[in-house]
PDB file of C-alpha atoms in Angstrom:
ATOM      1  CA  MET A  94      96.523  79.504  84.104  1.00 90.00           C
ATOM      2  CA  THR A  95      97.870  77.362  86.841  1.00 92.00           C
ATOM      3  CA  LYS A  96      95.228  75.601  89.479  1.00 92.00           C
ATOM      4  CA  THR A  97      96.665  75.834  92.448  1.00 92.00           C
ATOM      5  CA  SER A  98      95.394  74.960  96.543  1.00 94.00           C
ATOM      6  CA  VAL A  99      95.016  77.048  99.800  1.00 93.00           C
ATOM      7  CA  TYR A 100      93.744  76.359 103.060  1.00 96.00           C
ATOM      8  CA  LEU A 101      91.442  78.884 104.306  1.00 95.00           C
ATOM      9  CA  SER A 102      89.519  78.852 108.087  1.00 96.00           C
ATOM     10  CA  ASP A 103      85.929  78.365 108.315  1.00 97.00           C
ATOM     11  CA  GLU A 104      85.163  82.303 108.876  1.00 97.00           C
ATOM     12  CA  ASP A 105      87.699  82.954 105.398  1.00 97.00           C
ATOM     13  CA  VAL A 106      85.509  80.173 103.673  1.00 97.00           C
ATOM     14  CA  GLU A 107      82.321  82.178 104.460  1.00 97.00           C
ATOM     15  CA  ARG A 108      83.852  85.427 104.070  1.00 97.00           C
ATOM     16  CA  LEU A 109      85.085  84.309 100.438  1.00 97.00           C
ATOM     17  CA  ALA A 110      81.360  83.042  99.461  1.00 97.00           C
ATOM     18  CA  LEU A 111      80.288  85.820 100.528  1.00 97.00           C
ATOM     19  CA  LEU A 112      82.600  88.085  98.565  1.00 96.00           C
ATOM     20  CA  ALA A 113      81.948  86.330  95.504  1.00 97.00           C
ATOM     21  CA  GLN A 114      78.187  85.821  95.622  1.00 97.00           C
ATOM     22  CA  ARG A 115      78.089  90.120  96.414  1.00 96.00           C
ATOM     23  CA  GLU A 116      80.542  90.852  93.397  1.00 95.00           C
ATOM     24  CA  GLY A 117      78.770  87.996  91.375  1.00 97.00           C
ATOM     25  CA  THR A 118      81.765  86.411  90.498  1.00 97.00           C
ATOM     26  CA  SER A 119      83.714  83.463  91.107  1.00 97.00           C
ATOM     27  CA  GLN A 120      85.670  82.636  94.688  1.00 97.00           C
ATOM     28  CA  ALA A 121      88.885  82.282  92.094  1.00 96.00           C
ATOM     29  CA  GLU A 122      88.008  85.467  90.830  1.00 96.00           C
ATOM     30  CA  VAL A 123      87.686  87.262  94.119  1.00 96.00           C
ATOM     31  CA  ILE A 124      91.281  85.438  95.137  1.00 96.00           C
ATOM     32  CA  ARG A 125      93.324  86.484  91.686  1.00 95.00           C
ATOM     33  CA  ARG A 126      91.852  89.746  92.376  1.00 95.00           C
ATOM     34  CA  ALA A 127      93.017  90.367  96.088  1.00 95.00           C
ATOM     35  CA  ILE A 128      96.485  89.168  94.650  1.00 94.00           C
ATOM     36  CA  ASN A 129      96.649  91.441  92.019  1.00 94.00           C
ATOM     37  CA  GLN A 130      95.727  94.433  94.683  1.00 93.00           C
ATOM     38  CA  TYR A 131      97.942  93.298  97.110  1.00 90.00           C
ATOM     39  CA  ARG A 132     101.010  95.713  98.035  1.00 81.00           C
ATOM     40  CA  PRO A 133     104.014  94.338 100.163  1.00 79.00           C
ATOM     41  CA  GLN A 134     105.456  96.908 102.890  1.00 75.00           C
ATOM     42  CA  GLY A 135     108.892  96.907 101.991  1.00 69.00           C
ATOM     43  CA  ARG A 136     111.341  96.949 104.738  1.00 68.00           C
ATOM     44  CA  GLY A 137     113.473  99.442 102.622  1.00 63.00           C
ATOM     45  CA  ASP A 138     117.076  99.673 104.048  1.00 61.00           C
ATOM     46  CA  ARG A 139     116.621  99.661 107.796  1.00 63.00           C
ATOM     47  CA  HIS A 140     120.179 100.752 108.420  1.00 64.00           C
ATOM     48  CA  PHE A 141     119.112 104.507 106.389  1.00 64.00           C
ATOM     49  CA  THR A 142     115.456 104.505 107.030  1.00 63.00           C
ATOM     50  CA  VAL A 143     115.570 107.948 109.087  1.00 66.00           C
ATOM     51  CA  ALA A 144     119.178 109.440 107.200  1.00 65.00           C
ATOM     52  CA  ALA A 145     118.431 112.885 105.900  1.00 63.00           C
ATOM     53  CA  SER A 146     114.566 112.453 107.231  1.00 67.00           C
ATOM     54  CA  GLY A 147     114.649 115.534 108.822  1.00 68.00           C
ATOM     55  CA  GLN A 148     115.249 119.457 107.933  1.00 69.00           C
ATOM     56  CA  GLY A 149     116.946 121.160 110.299  1.00 71.00           C
ATOM     57  CA  SER A 150     119.038 124.496 111.610  1.00 72.00           C
ATOM     58  CA  GLY A 151     121.917 122.390 110.997  1.00 74.00           C
ATOM     59  CA  ARG A 152     122.850 123.832 114.947  1.00 75.00           C
ATOM     60  CA  SER A 153     124.254 121.103 117.556  1.00 82.00           C
ATOM     61  CA  ILE A 154     122.070 120.379 120.309  1.00 82.00           C
ATOM     62  CA  ALA A 155     124.992 121.303 122.405  1.00 86.00           C
ATOM     63  CA  ASP A 156     124.386 125.279 120.642  1.00 85.00           C
ATOM     64  CA  VAL A 157     120.442 125.711 121.573  1.00 84.00           C
ATOM     65  CA  PRO A 158     119.833 127.525 125.107  1.00 87.00           C
ATOM     66  CA  GLU A 159     118.374 124.959 127.864  1.00 87.00           C
ATOM     67  CA  GLU A 160     115.105 127.323 127.788  1.00 87.00           C
ATOM     68  CA  GLU A 161     114.598 126.842 124.081  1.00 85.00           C
ATOM     69  CA  GLN A 162     115.173 123.038 125.067  1.00 83.00           C
ATOM     70  CA  LEU A 163     112.539 122.717 127.235  1.00 86.00           C
ATOM     71  CA  ALA A 164     110.047 125.043 125.461  1.00 86.00           C
ATOM     72  CA  GLY A 165     106.488 123.335 125.398  1.00 81.00           C
ATOM     73  CA  PHE A 166     107.562 120.973 128.242  1.00 83.00           C
ATOM     74  CA  GLY A 167     105.247 122.242 131.011  1.00 73.00           C
ATOM     75  CA  SER A 168     104.782 125.690 132.176  1.00 56.00           C
TER      76      SER A 168
END
């Protein structure tokens, strides 16, 4: 195991101490558990994130009657 240092705000220091006390463990263990639970939000392939995400009839919007397009937009 390697020792490291982190800078925390006063609020985070208090929160870390409280969490460690509540769990009956060390502050270092609380941090290790948090790191192990951390799942970064993947950025994915930004160019194709919506490609093929919807299911449709395959009709062109030009072929859909105007009344059908406007259905649900007021009276």
